[in-house]
PDB file of C-alpha atoms and ligand atoms in Angstrom:
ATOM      1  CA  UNK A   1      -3.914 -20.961  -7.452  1.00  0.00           C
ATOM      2  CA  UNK A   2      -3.638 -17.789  -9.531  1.00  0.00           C
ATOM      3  CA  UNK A   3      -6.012 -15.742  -7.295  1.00  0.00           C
ATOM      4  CA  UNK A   4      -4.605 -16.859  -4.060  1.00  0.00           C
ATOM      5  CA  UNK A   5      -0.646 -17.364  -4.287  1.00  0.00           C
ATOM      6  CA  UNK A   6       0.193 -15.492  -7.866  1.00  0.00           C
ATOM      7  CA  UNK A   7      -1.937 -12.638  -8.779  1.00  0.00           C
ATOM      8  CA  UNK A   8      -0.047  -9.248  -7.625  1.00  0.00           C
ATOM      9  CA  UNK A   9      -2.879  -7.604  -6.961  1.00  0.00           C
ATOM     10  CA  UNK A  10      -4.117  -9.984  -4.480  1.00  0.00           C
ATOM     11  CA  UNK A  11      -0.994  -9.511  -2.397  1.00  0.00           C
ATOM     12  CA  UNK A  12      -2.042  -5.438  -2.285  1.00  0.00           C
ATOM     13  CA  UNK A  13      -6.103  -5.731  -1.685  1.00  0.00           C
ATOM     14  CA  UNK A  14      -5.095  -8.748   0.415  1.00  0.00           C
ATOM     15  CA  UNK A  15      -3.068  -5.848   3.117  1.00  0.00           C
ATOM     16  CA  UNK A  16      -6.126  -3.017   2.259  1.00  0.00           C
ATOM     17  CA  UNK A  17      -8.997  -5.094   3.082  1.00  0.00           C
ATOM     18  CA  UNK A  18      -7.629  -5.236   7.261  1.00  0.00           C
ATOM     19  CA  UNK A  19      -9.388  -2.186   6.963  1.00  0.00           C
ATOM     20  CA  UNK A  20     -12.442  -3.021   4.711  1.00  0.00           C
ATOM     21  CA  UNK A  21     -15.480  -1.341   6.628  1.00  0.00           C
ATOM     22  CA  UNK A  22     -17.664  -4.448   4.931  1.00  0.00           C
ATOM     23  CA  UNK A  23     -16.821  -8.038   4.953  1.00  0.00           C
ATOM     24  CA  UNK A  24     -18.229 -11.148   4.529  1.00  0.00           C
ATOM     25  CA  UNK A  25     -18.851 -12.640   8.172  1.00  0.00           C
ATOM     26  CA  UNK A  26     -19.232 -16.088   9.331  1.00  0.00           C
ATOM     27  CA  UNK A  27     -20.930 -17.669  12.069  1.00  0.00           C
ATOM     28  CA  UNK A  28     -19.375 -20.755  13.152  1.00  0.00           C
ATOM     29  CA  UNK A  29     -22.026 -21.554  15.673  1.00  0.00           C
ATOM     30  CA  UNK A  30     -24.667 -21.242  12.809  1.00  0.00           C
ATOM     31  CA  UNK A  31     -22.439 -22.828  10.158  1.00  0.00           C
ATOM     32  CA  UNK A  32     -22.039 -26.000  12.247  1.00  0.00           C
ATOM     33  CA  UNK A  33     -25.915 -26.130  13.498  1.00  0.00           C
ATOM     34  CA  UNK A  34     -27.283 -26.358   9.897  1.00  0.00           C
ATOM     35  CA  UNK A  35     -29.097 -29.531   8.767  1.00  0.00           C
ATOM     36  CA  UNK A  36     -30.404 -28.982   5.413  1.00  0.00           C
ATOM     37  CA  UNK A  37     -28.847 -29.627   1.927  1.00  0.00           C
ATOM     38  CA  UNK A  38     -26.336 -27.327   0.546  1.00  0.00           C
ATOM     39  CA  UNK A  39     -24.274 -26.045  -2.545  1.00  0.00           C
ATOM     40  CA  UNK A  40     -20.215 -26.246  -2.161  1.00  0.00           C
ATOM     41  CA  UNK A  41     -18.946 -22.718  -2.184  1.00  0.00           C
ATOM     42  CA  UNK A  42     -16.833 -22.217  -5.332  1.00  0.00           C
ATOM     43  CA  UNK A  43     -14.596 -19.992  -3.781  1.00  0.00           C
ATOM     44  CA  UNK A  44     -12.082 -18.639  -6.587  1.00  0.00           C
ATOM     45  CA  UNK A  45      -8.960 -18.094  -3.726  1.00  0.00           C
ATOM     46  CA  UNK A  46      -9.740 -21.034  -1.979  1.00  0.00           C
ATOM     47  CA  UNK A  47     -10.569 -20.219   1.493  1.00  0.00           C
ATOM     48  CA  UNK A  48     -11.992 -22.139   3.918  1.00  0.00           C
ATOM     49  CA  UNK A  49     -15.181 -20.180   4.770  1.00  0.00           C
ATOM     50  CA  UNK A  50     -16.061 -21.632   7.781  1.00  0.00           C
ATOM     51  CA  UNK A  51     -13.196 -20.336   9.568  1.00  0.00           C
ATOM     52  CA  UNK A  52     -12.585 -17.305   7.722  1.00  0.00           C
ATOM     53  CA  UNK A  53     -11.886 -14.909  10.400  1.00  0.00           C
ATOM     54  CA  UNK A  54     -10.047 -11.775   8.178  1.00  0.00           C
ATOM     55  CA  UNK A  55     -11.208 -10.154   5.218  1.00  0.00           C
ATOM     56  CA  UNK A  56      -7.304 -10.340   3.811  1.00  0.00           C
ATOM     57  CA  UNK A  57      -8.167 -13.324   1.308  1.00  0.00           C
ATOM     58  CA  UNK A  58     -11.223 -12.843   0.362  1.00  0.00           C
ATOM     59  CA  UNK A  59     -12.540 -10.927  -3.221  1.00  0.00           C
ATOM     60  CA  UNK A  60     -15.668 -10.034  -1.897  1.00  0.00           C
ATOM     61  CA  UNK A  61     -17.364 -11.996  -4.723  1.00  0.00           C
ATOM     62  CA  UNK A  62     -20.352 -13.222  -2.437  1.00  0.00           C
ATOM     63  CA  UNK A  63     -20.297 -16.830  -4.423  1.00  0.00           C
ATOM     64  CA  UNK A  64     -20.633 -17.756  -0.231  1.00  0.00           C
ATOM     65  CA  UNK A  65     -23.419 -15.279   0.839  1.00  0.00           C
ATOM     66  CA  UNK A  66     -25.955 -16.876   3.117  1.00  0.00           C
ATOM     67  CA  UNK A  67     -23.910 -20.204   2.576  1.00  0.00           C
ATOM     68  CA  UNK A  68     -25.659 -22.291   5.394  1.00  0.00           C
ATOM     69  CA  UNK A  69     -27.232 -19.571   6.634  1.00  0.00           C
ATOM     70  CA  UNK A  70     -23.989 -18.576   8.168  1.00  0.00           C
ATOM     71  CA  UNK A  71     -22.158 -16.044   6.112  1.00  0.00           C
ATOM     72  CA  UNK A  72     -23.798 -12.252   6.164  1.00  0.00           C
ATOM     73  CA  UNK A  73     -22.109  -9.163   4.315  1.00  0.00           C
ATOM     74  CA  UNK A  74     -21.867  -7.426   7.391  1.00  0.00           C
ATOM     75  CA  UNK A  75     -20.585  -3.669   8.544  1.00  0.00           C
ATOM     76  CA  UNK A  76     -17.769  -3.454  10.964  1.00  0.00           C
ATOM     77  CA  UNK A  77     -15.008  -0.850  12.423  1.00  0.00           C
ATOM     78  CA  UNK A  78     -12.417  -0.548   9.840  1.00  0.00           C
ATOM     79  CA  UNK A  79     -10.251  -0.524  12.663  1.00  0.00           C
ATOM     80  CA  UNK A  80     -10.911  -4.164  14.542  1.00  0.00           C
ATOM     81  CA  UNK A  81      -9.272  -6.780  12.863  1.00  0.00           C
ATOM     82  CA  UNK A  82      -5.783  -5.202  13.045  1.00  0.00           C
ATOM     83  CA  UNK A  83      -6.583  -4.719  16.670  1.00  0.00           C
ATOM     84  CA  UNK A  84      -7.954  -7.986  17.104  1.00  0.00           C
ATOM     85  CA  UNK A  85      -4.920 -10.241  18.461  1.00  0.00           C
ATOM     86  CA  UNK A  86      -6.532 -13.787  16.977  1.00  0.00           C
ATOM     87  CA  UNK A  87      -5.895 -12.498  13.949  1.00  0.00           C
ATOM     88  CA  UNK A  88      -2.268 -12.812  12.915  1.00  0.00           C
ATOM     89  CA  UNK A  89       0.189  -9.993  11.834  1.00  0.00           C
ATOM     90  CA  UNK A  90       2.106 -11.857   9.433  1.00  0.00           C
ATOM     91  CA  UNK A  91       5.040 -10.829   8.067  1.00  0.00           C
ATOM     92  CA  UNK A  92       4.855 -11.416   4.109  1.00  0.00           C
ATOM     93  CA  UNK A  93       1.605  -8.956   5.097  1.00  0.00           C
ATOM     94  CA  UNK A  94       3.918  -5.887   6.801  1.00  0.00           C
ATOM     95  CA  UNK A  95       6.166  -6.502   4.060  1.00  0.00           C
ATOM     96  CA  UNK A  96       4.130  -5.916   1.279  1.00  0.00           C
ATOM     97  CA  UNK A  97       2.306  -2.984   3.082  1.00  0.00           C
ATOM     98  CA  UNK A  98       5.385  -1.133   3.925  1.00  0.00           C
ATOM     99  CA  UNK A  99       8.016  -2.325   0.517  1.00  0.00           C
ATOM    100  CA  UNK A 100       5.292  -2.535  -1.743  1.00  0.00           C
ATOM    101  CA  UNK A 101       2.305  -0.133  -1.341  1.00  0.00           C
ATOM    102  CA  UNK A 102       3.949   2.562   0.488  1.00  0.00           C
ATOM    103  CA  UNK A 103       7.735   2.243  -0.751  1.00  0.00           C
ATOM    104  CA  UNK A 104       7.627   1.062  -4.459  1.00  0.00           C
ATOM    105  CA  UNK A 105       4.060   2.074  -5.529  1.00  0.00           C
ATOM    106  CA  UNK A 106       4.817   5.946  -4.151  1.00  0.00           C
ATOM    107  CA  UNK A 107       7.992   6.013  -6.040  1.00  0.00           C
ATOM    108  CA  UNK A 108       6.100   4.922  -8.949  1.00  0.00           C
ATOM    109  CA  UNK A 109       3.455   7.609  -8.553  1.00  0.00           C
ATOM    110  CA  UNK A 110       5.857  10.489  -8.266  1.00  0.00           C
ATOM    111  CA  UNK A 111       8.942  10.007 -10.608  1.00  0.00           C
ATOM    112  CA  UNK A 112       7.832  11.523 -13.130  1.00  0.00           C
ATOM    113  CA  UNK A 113       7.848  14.770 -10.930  1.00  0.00           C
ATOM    114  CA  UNK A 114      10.868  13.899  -9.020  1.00  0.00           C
ATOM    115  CA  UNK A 115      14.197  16.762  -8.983  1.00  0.00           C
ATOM    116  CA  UNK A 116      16.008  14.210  -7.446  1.00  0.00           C
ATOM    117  CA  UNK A 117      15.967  11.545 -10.552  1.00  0.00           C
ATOM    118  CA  UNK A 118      15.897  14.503 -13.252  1.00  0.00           C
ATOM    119  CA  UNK A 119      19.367  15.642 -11.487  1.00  0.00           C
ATOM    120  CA  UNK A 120      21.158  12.356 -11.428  1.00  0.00           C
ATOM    121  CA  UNK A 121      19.725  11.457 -14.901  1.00  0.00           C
ATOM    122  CA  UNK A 122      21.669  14.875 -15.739  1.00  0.00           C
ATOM    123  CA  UNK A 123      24.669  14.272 -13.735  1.00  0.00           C
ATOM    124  CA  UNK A 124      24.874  10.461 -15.324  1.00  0.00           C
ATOM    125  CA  UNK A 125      24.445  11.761 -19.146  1.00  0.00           C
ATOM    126  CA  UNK A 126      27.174  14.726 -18.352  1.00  0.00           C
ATOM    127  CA  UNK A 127      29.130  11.923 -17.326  1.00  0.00           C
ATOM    128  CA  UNK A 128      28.596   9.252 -20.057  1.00  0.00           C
ATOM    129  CA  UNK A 129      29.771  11.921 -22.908  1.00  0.00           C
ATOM    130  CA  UNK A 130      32.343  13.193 -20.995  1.00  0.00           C
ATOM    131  CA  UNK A 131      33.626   9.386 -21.465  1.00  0.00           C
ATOM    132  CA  UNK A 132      32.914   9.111 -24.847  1.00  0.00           C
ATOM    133  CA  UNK A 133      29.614   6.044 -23.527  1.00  0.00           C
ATOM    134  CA  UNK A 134      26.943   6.987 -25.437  1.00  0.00           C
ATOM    135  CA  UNK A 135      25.280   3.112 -26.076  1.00  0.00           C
ATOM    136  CA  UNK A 136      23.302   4.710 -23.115  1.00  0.00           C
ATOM    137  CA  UNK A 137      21.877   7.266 -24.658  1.00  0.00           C
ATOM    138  CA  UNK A 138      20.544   5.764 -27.590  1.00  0.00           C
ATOM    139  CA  UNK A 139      16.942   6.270 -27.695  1.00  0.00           C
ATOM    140  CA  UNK A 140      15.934   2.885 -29.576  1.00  0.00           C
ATOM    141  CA  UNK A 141      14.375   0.870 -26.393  1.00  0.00           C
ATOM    142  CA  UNK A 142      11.337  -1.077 -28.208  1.00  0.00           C
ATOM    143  CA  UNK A 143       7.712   1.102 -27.541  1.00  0.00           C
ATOM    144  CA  UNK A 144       7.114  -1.925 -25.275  1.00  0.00           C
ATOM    145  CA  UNK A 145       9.154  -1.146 -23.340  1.00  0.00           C
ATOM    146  CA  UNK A 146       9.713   2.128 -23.064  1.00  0.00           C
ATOM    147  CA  UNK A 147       7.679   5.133 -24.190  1.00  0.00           C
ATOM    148  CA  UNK A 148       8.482   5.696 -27.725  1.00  0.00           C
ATOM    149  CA  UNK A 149       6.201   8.406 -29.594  1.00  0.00           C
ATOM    150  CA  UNK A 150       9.283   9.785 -32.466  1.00  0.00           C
ATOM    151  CA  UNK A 151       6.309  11.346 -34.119  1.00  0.00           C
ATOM    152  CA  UNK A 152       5.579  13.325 -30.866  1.00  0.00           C
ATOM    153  CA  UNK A 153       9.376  13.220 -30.063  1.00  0.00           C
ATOM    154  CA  UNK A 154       8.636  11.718 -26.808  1.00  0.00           C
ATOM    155  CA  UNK A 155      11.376   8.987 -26.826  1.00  0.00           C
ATOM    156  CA  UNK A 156      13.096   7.382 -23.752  1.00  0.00           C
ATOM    157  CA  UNK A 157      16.399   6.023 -23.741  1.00  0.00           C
ATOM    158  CA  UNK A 158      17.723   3.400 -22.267  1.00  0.00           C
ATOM    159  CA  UNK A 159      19.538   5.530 -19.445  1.00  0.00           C
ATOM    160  CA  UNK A 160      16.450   6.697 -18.426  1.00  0.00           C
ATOM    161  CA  UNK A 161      15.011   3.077 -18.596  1.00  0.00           C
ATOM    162  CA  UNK A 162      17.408   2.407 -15.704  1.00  0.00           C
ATOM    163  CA  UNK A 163      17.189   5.415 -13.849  1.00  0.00           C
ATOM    164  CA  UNK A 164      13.464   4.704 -13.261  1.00  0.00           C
ATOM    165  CA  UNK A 165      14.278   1.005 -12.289  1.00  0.00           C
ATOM    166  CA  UNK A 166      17.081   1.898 -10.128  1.00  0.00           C
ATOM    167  CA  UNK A 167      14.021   4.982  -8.694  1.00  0.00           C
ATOM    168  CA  UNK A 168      11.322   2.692  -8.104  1.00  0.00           C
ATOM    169  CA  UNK A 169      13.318  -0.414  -6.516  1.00  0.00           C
ATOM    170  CA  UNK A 170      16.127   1.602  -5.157  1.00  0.00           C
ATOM    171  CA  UNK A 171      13.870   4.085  -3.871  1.00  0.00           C
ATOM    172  CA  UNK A 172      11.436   2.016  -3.042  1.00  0.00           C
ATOM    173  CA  UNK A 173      13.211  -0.146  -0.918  1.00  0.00           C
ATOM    174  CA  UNK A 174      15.239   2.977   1.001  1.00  0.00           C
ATOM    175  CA  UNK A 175      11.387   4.518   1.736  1.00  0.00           C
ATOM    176  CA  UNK A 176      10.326   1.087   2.962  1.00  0.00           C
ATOM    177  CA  UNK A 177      13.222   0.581   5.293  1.00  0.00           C
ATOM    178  CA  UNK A 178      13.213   4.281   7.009  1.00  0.00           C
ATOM    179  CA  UNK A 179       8.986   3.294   7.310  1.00  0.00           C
ATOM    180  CA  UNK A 180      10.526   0.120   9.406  1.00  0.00           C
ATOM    181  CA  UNK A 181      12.144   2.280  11.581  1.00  0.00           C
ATOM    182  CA  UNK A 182       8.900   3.558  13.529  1.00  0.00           C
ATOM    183  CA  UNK A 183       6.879  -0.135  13.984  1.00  0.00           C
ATOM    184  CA  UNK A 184      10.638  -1.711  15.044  1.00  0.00           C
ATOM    185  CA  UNK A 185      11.134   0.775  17.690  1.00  0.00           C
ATOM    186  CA  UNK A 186       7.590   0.657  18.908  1.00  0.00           C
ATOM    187  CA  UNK A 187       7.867  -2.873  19.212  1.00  0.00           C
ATOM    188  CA  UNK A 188      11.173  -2.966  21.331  1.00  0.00           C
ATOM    189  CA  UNK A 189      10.053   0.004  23.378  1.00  0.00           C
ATOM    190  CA  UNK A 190       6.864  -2.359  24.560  1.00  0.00           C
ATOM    191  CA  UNK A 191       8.426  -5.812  24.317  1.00  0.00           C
ATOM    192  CA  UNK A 192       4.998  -7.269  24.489  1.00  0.00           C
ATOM    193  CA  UNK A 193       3.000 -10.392  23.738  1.00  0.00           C
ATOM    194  CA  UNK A 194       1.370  -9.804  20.026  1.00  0.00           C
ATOM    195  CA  UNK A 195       2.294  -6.271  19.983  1.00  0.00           C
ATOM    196  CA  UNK A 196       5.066  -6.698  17.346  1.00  0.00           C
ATOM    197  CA  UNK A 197       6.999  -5.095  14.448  1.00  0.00           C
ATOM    198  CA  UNK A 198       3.807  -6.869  12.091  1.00  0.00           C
ATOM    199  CA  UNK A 199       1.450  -5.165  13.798  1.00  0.00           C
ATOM    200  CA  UNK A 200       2.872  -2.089  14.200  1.00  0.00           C
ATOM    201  CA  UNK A 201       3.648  -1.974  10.811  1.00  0.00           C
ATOM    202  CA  UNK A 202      -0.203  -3.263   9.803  1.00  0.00           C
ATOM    203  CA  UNK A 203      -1.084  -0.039  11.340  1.00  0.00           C
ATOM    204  CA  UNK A 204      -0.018   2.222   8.452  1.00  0.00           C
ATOM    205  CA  UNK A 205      -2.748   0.454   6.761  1.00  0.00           C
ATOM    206  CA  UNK A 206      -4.939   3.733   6.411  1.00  0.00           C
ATOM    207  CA  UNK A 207      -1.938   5.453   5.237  1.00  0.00           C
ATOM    208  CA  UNK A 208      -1.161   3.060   2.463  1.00  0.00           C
ATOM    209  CA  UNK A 209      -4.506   3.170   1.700  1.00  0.00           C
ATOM    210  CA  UNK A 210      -4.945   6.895   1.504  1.00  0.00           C
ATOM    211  CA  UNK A 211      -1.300   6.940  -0.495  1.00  0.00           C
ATOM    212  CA  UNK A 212      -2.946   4.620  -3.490  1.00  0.00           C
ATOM    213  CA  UNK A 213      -5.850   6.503  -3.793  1.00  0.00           C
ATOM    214  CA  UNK A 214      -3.835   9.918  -4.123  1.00  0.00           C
ATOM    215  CA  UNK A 215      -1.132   7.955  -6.760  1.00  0.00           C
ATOM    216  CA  UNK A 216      -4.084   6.666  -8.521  1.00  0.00           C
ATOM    217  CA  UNK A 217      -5.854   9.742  -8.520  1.00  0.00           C
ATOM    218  CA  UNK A 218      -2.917  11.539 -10.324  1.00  0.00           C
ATOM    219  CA  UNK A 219      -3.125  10.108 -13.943  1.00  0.00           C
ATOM    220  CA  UNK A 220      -7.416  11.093 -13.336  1.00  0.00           C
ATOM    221  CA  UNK A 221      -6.557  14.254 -12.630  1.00  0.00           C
ATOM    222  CA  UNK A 222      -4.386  14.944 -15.532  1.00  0.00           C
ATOM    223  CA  UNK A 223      -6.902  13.792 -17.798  1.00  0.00           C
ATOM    224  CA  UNK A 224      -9.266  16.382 -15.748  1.00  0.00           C
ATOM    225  CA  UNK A 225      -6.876  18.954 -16.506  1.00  0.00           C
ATOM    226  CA  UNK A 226      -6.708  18.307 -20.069  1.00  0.00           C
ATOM    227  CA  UNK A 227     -10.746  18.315 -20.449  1.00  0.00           C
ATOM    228  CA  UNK A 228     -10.157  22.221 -18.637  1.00  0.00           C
ATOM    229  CA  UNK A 229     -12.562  21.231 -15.619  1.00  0.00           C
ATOM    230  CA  UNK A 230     -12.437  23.319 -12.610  1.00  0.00           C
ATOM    231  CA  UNK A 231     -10.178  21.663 -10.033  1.00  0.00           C
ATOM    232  CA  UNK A 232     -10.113  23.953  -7.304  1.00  0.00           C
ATOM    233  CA  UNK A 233     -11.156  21.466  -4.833  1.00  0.00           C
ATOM    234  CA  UNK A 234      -8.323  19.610  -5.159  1.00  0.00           C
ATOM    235  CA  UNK A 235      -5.885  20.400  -2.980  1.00  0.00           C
ATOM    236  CA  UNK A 236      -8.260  20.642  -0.315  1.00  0.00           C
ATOM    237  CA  UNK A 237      -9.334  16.740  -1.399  1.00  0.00           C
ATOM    238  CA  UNK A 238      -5.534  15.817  -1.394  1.00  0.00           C
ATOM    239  CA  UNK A 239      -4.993  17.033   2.292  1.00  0.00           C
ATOM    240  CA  UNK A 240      -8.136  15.919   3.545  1.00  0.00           C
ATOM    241  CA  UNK A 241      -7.127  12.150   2.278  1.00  0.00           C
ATOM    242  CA  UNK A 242      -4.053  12.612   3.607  1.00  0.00           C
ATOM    243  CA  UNK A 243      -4.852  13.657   6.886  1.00  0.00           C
ATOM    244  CA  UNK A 244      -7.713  11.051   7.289  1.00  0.00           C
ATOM    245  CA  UNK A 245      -4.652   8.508   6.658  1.00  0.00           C
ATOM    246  CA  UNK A 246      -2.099   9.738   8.976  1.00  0.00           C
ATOM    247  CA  UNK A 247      -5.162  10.517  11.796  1.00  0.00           C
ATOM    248  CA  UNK A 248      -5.983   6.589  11.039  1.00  0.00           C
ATOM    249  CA  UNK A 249      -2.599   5.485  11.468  1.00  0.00           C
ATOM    250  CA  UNK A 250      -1.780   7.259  14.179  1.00  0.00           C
ATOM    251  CA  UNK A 251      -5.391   6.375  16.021  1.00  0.00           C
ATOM    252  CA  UNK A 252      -4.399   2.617  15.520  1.00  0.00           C
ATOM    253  CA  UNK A 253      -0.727   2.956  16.546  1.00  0.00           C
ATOM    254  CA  UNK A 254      -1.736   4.486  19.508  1.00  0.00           C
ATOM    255  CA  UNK A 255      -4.858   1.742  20.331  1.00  0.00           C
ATOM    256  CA  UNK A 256      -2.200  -0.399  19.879  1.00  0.00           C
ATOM    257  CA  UNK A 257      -0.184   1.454  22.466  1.00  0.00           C
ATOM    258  CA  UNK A 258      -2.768   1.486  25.150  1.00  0.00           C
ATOM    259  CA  UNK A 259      -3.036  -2.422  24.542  1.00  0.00           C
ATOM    260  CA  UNK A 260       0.175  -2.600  26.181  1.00  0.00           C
ATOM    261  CA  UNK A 261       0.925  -4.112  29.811  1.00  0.00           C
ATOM    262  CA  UNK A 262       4.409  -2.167  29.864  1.00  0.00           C
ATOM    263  CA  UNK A 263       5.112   1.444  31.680  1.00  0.00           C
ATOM    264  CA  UNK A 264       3.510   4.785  30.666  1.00  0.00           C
ATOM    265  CA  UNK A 265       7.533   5.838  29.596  1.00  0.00           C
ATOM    266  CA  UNK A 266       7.698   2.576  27.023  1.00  0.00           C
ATOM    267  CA  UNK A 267       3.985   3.362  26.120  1.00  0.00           C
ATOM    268  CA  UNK A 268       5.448   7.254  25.212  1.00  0.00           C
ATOM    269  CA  UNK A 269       8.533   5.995  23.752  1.00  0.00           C
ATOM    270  CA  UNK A 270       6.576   3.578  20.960  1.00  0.00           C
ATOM    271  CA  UNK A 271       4.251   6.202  20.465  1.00  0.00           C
ATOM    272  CA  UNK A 272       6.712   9.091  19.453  1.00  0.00           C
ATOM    273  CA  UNK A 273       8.669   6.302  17.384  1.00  0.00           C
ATOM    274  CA  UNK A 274       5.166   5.652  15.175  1.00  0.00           C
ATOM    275  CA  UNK A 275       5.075   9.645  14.787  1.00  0.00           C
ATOM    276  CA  UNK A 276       8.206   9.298  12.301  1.00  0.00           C
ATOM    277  CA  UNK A 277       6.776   6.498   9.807  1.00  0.00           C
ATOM    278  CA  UNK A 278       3.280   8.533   9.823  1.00  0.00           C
ATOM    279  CA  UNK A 279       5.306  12.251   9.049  1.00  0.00           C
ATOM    280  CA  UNK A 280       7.754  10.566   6.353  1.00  0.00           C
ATOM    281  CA  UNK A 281       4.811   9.991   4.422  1.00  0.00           C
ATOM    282  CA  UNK A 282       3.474  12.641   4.757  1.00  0.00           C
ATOM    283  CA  UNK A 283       6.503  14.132   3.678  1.00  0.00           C
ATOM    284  CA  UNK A 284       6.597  12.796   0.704  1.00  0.00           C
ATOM    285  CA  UNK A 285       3.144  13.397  -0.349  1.00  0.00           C
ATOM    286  CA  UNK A 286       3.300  17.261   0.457  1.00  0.00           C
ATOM    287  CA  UNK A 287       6.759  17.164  -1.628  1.00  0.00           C
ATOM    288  CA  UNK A 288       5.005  15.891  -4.509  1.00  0.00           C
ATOM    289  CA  UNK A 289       1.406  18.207  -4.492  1.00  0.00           C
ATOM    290  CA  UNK A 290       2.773  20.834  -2.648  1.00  0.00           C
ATOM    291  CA  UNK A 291       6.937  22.075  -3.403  1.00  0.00           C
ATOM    292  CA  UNK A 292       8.096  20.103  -6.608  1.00  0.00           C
TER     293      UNK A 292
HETATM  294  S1  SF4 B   1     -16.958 -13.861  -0.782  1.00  0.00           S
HETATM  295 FE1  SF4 B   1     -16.072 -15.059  -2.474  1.00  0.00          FE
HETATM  296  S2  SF4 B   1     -13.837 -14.925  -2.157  1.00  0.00           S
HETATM  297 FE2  SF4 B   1     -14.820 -14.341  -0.230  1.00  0.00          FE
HETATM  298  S3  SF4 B   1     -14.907 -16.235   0.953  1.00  0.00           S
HETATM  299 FE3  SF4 B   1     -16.882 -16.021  -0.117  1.00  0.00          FE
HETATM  300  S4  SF4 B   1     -16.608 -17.181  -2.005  1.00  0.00           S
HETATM  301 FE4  SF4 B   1     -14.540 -16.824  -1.183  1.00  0.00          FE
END
């Protein structure tokens, strides 16, 4: 029950693995033919193998591998089950991709370089002495909470406690929303049969993808830097993830596109509107390595 409805993670890995270039395949035709004796699969999220058509659910933990003679750890395009209309774009799935990975999780990977929250956490202290409120800026939040090193005099208050909520969910949820923008307009511009917002919006699954890996990457890298190793392939690694991301996006949006029964003018309009989610991020990204 964890694994499949509670875990956190799940929900992430669940939106990454569309892309997965390996998966665990089943035949039906073979599952159904065998005869012989056989082993229940203990699968720890619960699936139903034999219909198990996405890689979304599944942990890769090969319990099921040659279950029946039916399930192979197979190679495929990274690309074909968001294309692939039978399976679903749900919408707790674009969600997640578009709130979660790329609007909360990047605004957790770049406050701490962020002008924009070191100004207002500025403006708001000015403010809070000016009116004599300074329970704010005490600097006793509990170290479990907050970072709290006095010997190192690296202490956070609580202000900044709820700057960096108000960052991450505020922020999170206003980088989500502008995201939405592209995939809704795409949609509308098309008005076709399984060509919606979801799947529009599952397309900025390389993008999301490239996004963790460069968030991730950033606490690595500043351990790197404090060992003094030579890092001048970075950059070039952080642009080259970046544009392998927006080039996948952008190569599925536009699949998506050509999938499309309407006229070359809607397929032009939902294709320029899937240019603006795509640029935002990369935006952002090129904000964070490149000007702040
Ligand atoms: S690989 Fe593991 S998680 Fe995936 S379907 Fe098989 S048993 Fe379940």
């Amino acid at each position: 029950i964890w694994c499949r409805y509670l875990c956190p993670a799940s929900g992430v890995f669940a939106v990454l693995a569309k892309i997965a270039p390996l998966h665990y395949k089943v035949d039906r035709d073979a599952w159904d033919k065998h005869q012989g004796d056989f082993e229940p699969v203990n699968c720890a999220p619960l699936l139903d193998v034999r219909r198990m058509t996405s890689a979304s659910e599944c942990h890769s933990c090969g319990r099921c591998a040659g279950q029946r003679d039916a399930v192979t750890y197979s190679a495929r395009s990274p690309f074909s089950e968001i294309l692939d209309f039978n399976n679903p774009a749900r919408t707790p799935d674009a969600l997640t991709l578009v709130y979660g990975v790329l609007g909360v999780a990047t605004a957790a990977f770049q406050w701490t370089l962020s002008p924009w929250l070191l100004s207002a956490k500025l403006a708001a202290a000015e403010w809070l002495v000016d009116h004599d409120h300074f329970a704010l800026l005490d600097n006793d939040v509990p170290w479990w909470l907050l970072t709290h090193y006095p010997e190192a005099s690296d202490l956070f208050t609580w202000l900044d406690g709820a700057l960096i909520l108000a960052y991450l969910l505020g922020g999170g949820f206003l980088l989500g929303s502008l995201l939405l923008i592209g995939p809704a307009l795409a949609a509308r511009a098309l008005k076709t049969e399984h060509l919606s917002w979801q799947r529009f919006t599952l397309a900025l699954t390389p993008l999301a993808a490239a996004s963790v890996i460069l968030g991730l990457s950033m606490l690595t890298v500043t351990h790197l830097k404090a060992e003094h190793l030579w890092l001048g392939w970075l950059p070039w690694f952080r642009i080259g993830l970046l544009t392998a991301g927006c080039l996948g996006s952008l190569w599925l949006a536009f699949q998506l596109v050509l999938r499309s029964t309407g006229k070359n003018a809607q397929k032009w309009n939902a294709g320029i509107a899937m240019l603006w989610p795509v640029g935002l991020m990369a935006t952002v990204w090129t904000l964070v390595f490149f000007v702040w």
